[in-house]
Amino acid sequence: METVISLTSRFPRPGRLDWIGLRPDRRAPMHIVQDAALNEKGLIGDRYAGQGKRAVSLIQAEHLPVIAALAARPDLVPEMLRRNLVISGLNLVAARKKRLQIGTVILRITGPCAPCSRMEETLGPGGYNAMRGHGGWTAEVITPGTFSLGDLVTVVADAP
């Protein structure tokens, strides 16, 4: 019989990095980039670098149409949500507290990234609630490096 530990350690396939965005300053437009570098503090060029367990934010691509439907915003694009990385094909909820390798970078998902009140402004009335449960995840940098659009996103075993 399988154990919960063995079941939660397997993923059917790797994910893929679909989108990268940097937030240079509070309320500044997102910079959409093809590749990015991370140091031990976070994404170089992002205002949240240095926030430790909240150094990088991720959102699952499969949640974008859900948020768009709930907010009645068919024009929704990732930069409206102000997350750094859009990941497809990998259940980020199942990867919570696990390490992810993207390019040469290793991140550890630390917790949920709750929506902020700005979502009411960006998405319209009810935007905050449209994002609840779909707001994404925060992560800390374990191994600095670089990644690019299209890179695989794999769950890696914890270091012994």
PDB file of C-alpha atoms in Angstrom:
ATOM      1  CA  MET A   1       0.000   0.000   0.000  1.00  0.00           C
ATOM      2  CA  GLU A   2       1.243   3.464  -0.904  1.00  0.00           C
ATOM      3  CA  THR A   3       1.994   5.986   1.798  1.00  0.00           C
ATOM      4  CA  VAL A   4       0.897   9.605   1.747  1.00  0.00           C
ATOM      5  CA  ILE A   5       4.561  10.576   1.552  1.00  0.00           C
ATOM      6  CA  SER A   6       5.111   8.525  -1.603  1.00  0.00           C
ATOM      7  CA  LEU A   7       1.870   9.775  -3.174  1.00  0.00           C
ATOM      8  CA  THR A   8       2.666  13.443  -2.511  1.00  0.00           C
ATOM      9  CA  SER A   9       6.207  13.134  -3.814  1.00  0.00           C
ATOM     10  CA  ARG A  10       5.187  12.104  -7.365  1.00  0.00           C
ATOM     11  CA  PHE A  11       4.106  14.468 -10.107  1.00  0.00           C
ATOM     12  CA  PRO A  12       2.810  13.225 -13.469  1.00  0.00           C
ATOM     13  CA  ARG A  13       5.013  15.544 -15.513  1.00  0.00           C
ATOM     14  CA  PRO A  14       7.091  18.680 -15.231  1.00  0.00           C
ATOM     15  CA  GLY A  15       5.508  22.072 -15.627  1.00  0.00           C
ATOM     16  CA  ARG A  16       6.635  24.901 -17.875  1.00  0.00           C
ATOM     17  CA  LEU A  17       7.533  28.536 -17.286  1.00  0.00           C
ATOM     18  CA  ASP A  18       5.073  30.484 -19.459  1.00  0.00           C
ATOM     19  CA  TRP A  19       5.561  34.101 -18.385  1.00  0.00           C
ATOM     20  CA  ILE A  20       8.035  36.247 -16.401  1.00  0.00           C
ATOM     21  CA  GLY A  21       7.276  39.690 -15.020  1.00  0.00           C
ATOM     22  CA  LEU A  22       9.253  42.087 -12.849  1.00  0.00           C
ATOM     23  CA  ARG A  23       7.756  44.782 -10.607  1.00  0.00           C
ATOM     24  CA  PRO A  24      10.401  47.517 -10.530  1.00  0.00           C
ATOM     25  CA  ASP A  25       8.506  49.811  -8.142  1.00  0.00           C
ATOM     26  CA  ARG A  26       5.210  50.040  -6.312  1.00  0.00           C
ATOM     27  CA  ARG A  27       2.430  50.661  -8.848  1.00  0.00           C
ATOM     28  CA  ALA A  28       4.926  50.771 -11.732  1.00  0.00           C
ATOM     29  CA  PRO A  29       3.996  48.824 -14.869  1.00  0.00           C
ATOM     30  CA  MET A  30       5.296  45.278 -14.961  1.00  0.00           C
ATOM     31  CA  HIS A  31       8.342  44.579 -17.104  1.00  0.00           C
ATOM     32  CA  ILE A  32       7.640  41.456 -19.134  1.00  0.00           C
ATOM     33  CA  VAL A  33      10.904  39.648 -19.868  1.00  0.00           C
ATOM     34  CA  GLN A  34      12.070  36.530 -21.714  1.00  0.00           C
ATOM     35  CA  ASP A  35      14.572  35.496 -19.058  1.00  0.00           C
ATOM     36  CA  ALA A  36      15.591  36.533 -15.580  1.00  0.00           C
ATOM     37  CA  ALA A  37      18.360  36.168 -13.044  1.00  0.00           C
ATOM     38  CA  LEU A  38      17.996  35.587  -9.344  1.00  0.00           C
ATOM     39  CA  ASN A  39      20.514  36.217  -6.633  1.00  0.00           C
ATOM     40  CA  GLU A  40      20.118  34.912  -3.087  1.00  0.00           C
ATOM     41  CA  LYS A  41      17.638  37.740  -2.357  1.00  0.00           C
ATOM     42  CA  GLY A  42      15.298  37.250  -5.326  1.00  0.00           C
ATOM     43  CA  LEU A  43      14.664  38.399  -8.871  1.00  0.00           C
ATOM     44  CA  ILE A  44      17.122  41.028 -10.017  1.00  0.00           C
ATOM     45  CA  GLY A  45      15.087  44.095 -10.992  1.00  0.00           C
ATOM     46  CA  ASP A  46      12.037  43.242  -8.864  1.00  0.00           C
ATOM     47  CA  ARG A  47      11.071  45.392  -5.896  1.00  0.00           C
ATOM     48  CA  TYR A  48      10.343  42.335  -3.730  1.00  0.00           C
ATOM     49  CA  ALA A  49      13.903  41.010  -3.960  1.00  0.00           C
ATOM     50  CA  GLY A  50      15.145  40.729  -0.407  1.00  0.00           C
ATOM     51  CA  GLN A  51      11.793  39.678   1.037  1.00  0.00           C
ATOM     52  CA  GLY A  52      13.064  36.229   2.066  1.00  0.00           C
ATOM     53  CA  LYS A  53      10.195  33.757   1.939  1.00  0.00           C
ATOM     54  CA  ARG A  54       8.240  36.143  -0.326  1.00  0.00           C
ATOM     55  CA  ALA A  55      11.092  36.878  -2.750  1.00  0.00           C
ATOM     56  CA  VAL A  56       9.308  35.449  -5.811  1.00  0.00           C
ATOM     57  CA  SER A  57       5.601  35.043  -6.571  1.00  0.00           C
ATOM     58  CA  LEU A  58       4.161  32.317  -8.785  1.00  0.00           C
ATOM     59  CA  ILE A  59       0.709  31.693 -10.177  1.00  0.00           C
ATOM     60  CA  GLN A  60      -0.646  28.680 -11.965  1.00  0.00           C
ATOM     61  CA  ALA A  61      -1.555  29.325 -15.615  1.00  0.00           C
ATOM     62  CA  GLU A  62      -4.625  27.133 -15.299  1.00  0.00           C
ATOM     63  CA  HIS A  63      -6.044  29.578 -12.730  1.00  0.00           C
ATOM     64  CA  LEU A  64      -5.941  32.583 -15.067  1.00  0.00           C
ATOM     65  CA  PRO A  65      -9.146  31.637 -16.957  1.00  0.00           C
ATOM     66  CA  VAL A  66     -10.854  30.970 -13.611  1.00  0.00           C
ATOM     67  CA  ILE A  67      -9.937  34.429 -12.311  1.00  0.00           C
ATOM     68  CA  ALA A  68     -10.983  35.978 -15.638  1.00  0.00           C
ATOM     69  CA  ALA A  69     -14.375  34.242 -15.450  1.00  0.00           C
ATOM     70  CA  LEU A  70     -14.971  35.116 -11.790  1.00  0.00           C
ATOM     71  CA  ALA A  71     -13.989  38.745 -12.352  1.00  0.00           C
ATOM     72  CA  ALA A  72     -15.875  38.976 -15.664  1.00  0.00           C
ATOM     73  CA  ARG A  73     -12.616  40.115 -17.299  1.00  0.00           C
ATOM     74  CA  PRO A  74     -12.048  38.193 -20.552  1.00  0.00           C
ATOM     75  CA  ASP A  75      -9.184  40.627 -21.233  1.00  0.00           C
ATOM     76  CA  LEU A  76      -7.202  39.413 -18.178  1.00  0.00           C
ATOM     77  CA  VAL A  77      -3.451  39.137 -18.753  1.00  0.00           C
ATOM     78  CA  PRO A  78      -0.808  38.006 -16.226  1.00  0.00           C
ATOM     79  CA  GLU A  79       0.641  41.471 -15.620  1.00  0.00           C
ATOM     80  CA  MET A  80      -2.707  42.579 -14.186  1.00  0.00           C
ATOM     81  CA  LEU A  81      -2.192  40.144 -11.292  1.00  0.00           C
ATOM     82  CA  ARG A  82       1.382  41.309 -10.553  1.00  0.00           C
ATOM     83  CA  ARG A  83       2.870  37.870  -9.972  1.00  0.00           C
ATOM     84  CA  ASN A  84       6.412  37.159 -11.169  1.00  0.00           C
ATOM     85  CA  LEU A  85       6.051  33.747 -12.781  1.00  0.00           C
ATOM     86  CA  VAL A  86       3.231  31.940 -14.554  1.00  0.00           C
ATOM     87  CA  ILE A  87       3.680  28.166 -14.405  1.00  0.00           C
ATOM     88  CA  SER A  88       1.590  25.693 -16.429  1.00  0.00           C
ATOM     89  CA  GLY A  89       1.213  21.938 -16.153  1.00  0.00           C
ATOM     90  CA  LEU A  90       2.251  21.551 -12.508  1.00  0.00           C
ATOM     91  CA  ASN A  91      -0.106  21.664  -9.539  1.00  0.00           C
ATOM     92  CA  LEU A  92       1.480  24.368  -7.384  1.00  0.00           C
ATOM     93  CA  VAL A  93      -0.808  23.546  -4.446  1.00  0.00           C
ATOM     94  CA  ALA A  94       0.656  20.037  -4.404  1.00  0.00           C
ATOM     95  CA  ALA A  95       4.158  21.524  -4.611  1.00  0.00           C
ATOM     96  CA  ARG A  96       3.734  23.657  -1.473  1.00  0.00           C
ATOM     97  CA  LYS A  97       6.855  23.570   0.719  1.00  0.00           C
ATOM     98  CA  LYS A  98       8.661  21.629  -1.991  1.00  0.00           C
ATOM     99  CA  ARG A  99      11.630  22.725  -4.066  1.00  0.00           C
ATOM    100  CA  LEU A 100      11.157  23.639  -7.716  1.00  0.00           C
ATOM    101  CA  GLN A 101      13.910  23.770 -10.298  1.00  0.00           C
ATOM    102  CA  ILE A 102      13.464  26.237 -13.137  1.00  0.00           C
ATOM    103  CA  GLY A 103      16.516  26.616 -15.356  1.00  0.00           C
ATOM    104  CA  THR A 104      19.464  26.721 -12.943  1.00  0.00           C
ATOM    105  CA  VAL A 105      17.352  28.184 -10.123  1.00  0.00           C
ATOM    106  CA  ILE A 106      15.899  26.294  -7.190  1.00  0.00           C
ATOM    107  CA  LEU A 107      12.986  27.875  -5.318  1.00  0.00           C
ATOM    108  CA  ARG A 108      11.020  26.606  -2.348  1.00  0.00           C
ATOM    109  CA  ILE A 109       7.309  27.415  -2.241  1.00  0.00           C
ATOM    110  CA  THR A 110       6.677  28.980   1.147  1.00  0.00           C
ATOM    111  CA  GLY A 111       2.990  29.836   1.227  1.00  0.00           C
ATOM    112  CA  PRO A 112      -0.030  31.347  -0.457  1.00  0.00           C
ATOM    113  CA  CYS A 113       0.170  34.760  -2.087  1.00  0.00           C
ATOM    114  CA  ALA A 114      -3.071  36.391  -1.049  1.00  0.00           C
ATOM    115  CA  PRO A 115      -4.593  39.015  -3.300  1.00  0.00           C
ATOM    116  CA  CYS A 116      -4.284  42.643  -2.289  1.00  0.00           C
ATOM    117  CA  SER A 117      -6.944  45.346  -2.281  1.00  0.00           C
ATOM    118  CA  ARG A 118      -5.463  46.663  -5.537  1.00  0.00           C
ATOM    119  CA  MET A 119      -7.268  43.828  -7.340  1.00  0.00           C
ATOM    120  CA  GLU A 120     -10.514  45.780  -6.845  1.00  0.00           C
ATOM    121  CA  GLU A 121      -8.922  48.627  -8.775  1.00  0.00           C
ATOM    122  CA  THR A 122      -7.360  46.413 -11.443  1.00  0.00           C
ATOM    123  CA  LEU A 123     -10.107  43.845 -11.989  1.00  0.00           C
ATOM    124  CA  GLY A 124     -13.114  45.889 -10.883  1.00  0.00           C
ATOM    125  CA  PRO A 125     -15.579  45.370  -8.047  1.00  0.00           C
ATOM    126  CA  GLY A 126     -15.218  41.842  -6.695  1.00  0.00           C
ATOM    127  CA  GLY A 127     -11.698  41.451  -8.095  1.00  0.00           C
ATOM    128  CA  TYR A 128     -10.311  40.689  -4.648  1.00  0.00           C
ATOM    129  CA  ASN A 129     -12.777  37.828  -4.170  1.00  0.00           C
ATOM    130  CA  ALA A 130     -12.234  36.583  -7.722  1.00  0.00           C
ATOM    131  CA  MET A 131      -8.603  35.966  -6.830  1.00  0.00           C
ATOM    132  CA  ARG A 132      -9.165  34.383  -3.417  1.00  0.00           C
ATOM    133  CA  GLY A 133      -7.939  30.807  -3.559  1.00  0.00           C
ATOM    134  CA  HIS A 134      -6.300  31.499  -6.925  1.00  0.00           C
ATOM    135  CA  GLY A 135      -3.779  34.196  -5.967  1.00  0.00           C
ATOM    136  CA  GLY A 136      -0.711  32.024  -6.346  1.00  0.00           C
ATOM    137  CA  TRP A 137       2.255  31.265  -4.139  1.00  0.00           C
ATOM    138  CA  THR A 138       5.326  32.890  -2.701  1.00  0.00           C
ATOM    139  CA  ALA A 139       8.766  31.310  -2.808  1.00  0.00           C
ATOM    140  CA  GLU A 140      12.229  31.784  -1.413  1.00  0.00           C
ATOM    141  CA  VAL A 141      15.461  31.375  -3.352  1.00  0.00           C
ATOM    142  CA  ILE A 142      17.429  28.248  -2.456  1.00  0.00           C
ATOM    143  CA  THR A 143      19.880  28.319  -5.382  1.00  0.00           C
ATOM    144  CA  PRO A 144      20.414  31.521  -7.393  1.00  0.00           C
ATOM    145  CA  GLY A 145      20.771  31.341 -11.155  1.00  0.00           C
ATOM    146  CA  THR A 146      18.848  32.063 -14.354  1.00  0.00           C
ATOM    147  CA  PHE A 147      15.776  30.849 -16.173  1.00  0.00           C
ATOM    148  CA  SER A 148      13.995  31.546 -19.448  1.00  0.00           C
ATOM    149  CA  LEU A 149      10.523  31.269 -20.903  1.00  0.00           C
ATOM    150  CA  GLY A 150       9.742  27.687 -21.801  1.00  0.00           C
ATOM    151  CA  ASP A 151      12.045  26.179 -19.175  1.00  0.00           C
ATOM    152  CA  LEU A 152      10.777  23.046 -17.474  1.00  0.00           C
ATOM    153  CA  VAL A 153       9.604  23.355 -13.875  1.00  0.00           C
ATOM    154  CA  THR A 154      10.365  20.218 -11.898  1.00  0.00           C
ATOM    155  CA  VAL A 155       9.891  19.249  -8.288  1.00  0.00           C
ATOM    156  CA  VAL A 156      13.247  18.236  -6.830  1.00  0.00           C
ATOM    157  CA  ALA A 157      13.941  16.228  -3.715  1.00  0.00           C
ATOM    158  CA  ASP A 158      14.914  18.101  -0.581  1.00  0.00           C
ATOM    159  CA  ALA A 159      18.598  18.107   0.243  1.00  0.00           C
ATOM    160  CA  PRO A 160      19.489  15.473   2.845  1.00  0.00           C
TER     161      PRO A 160
END
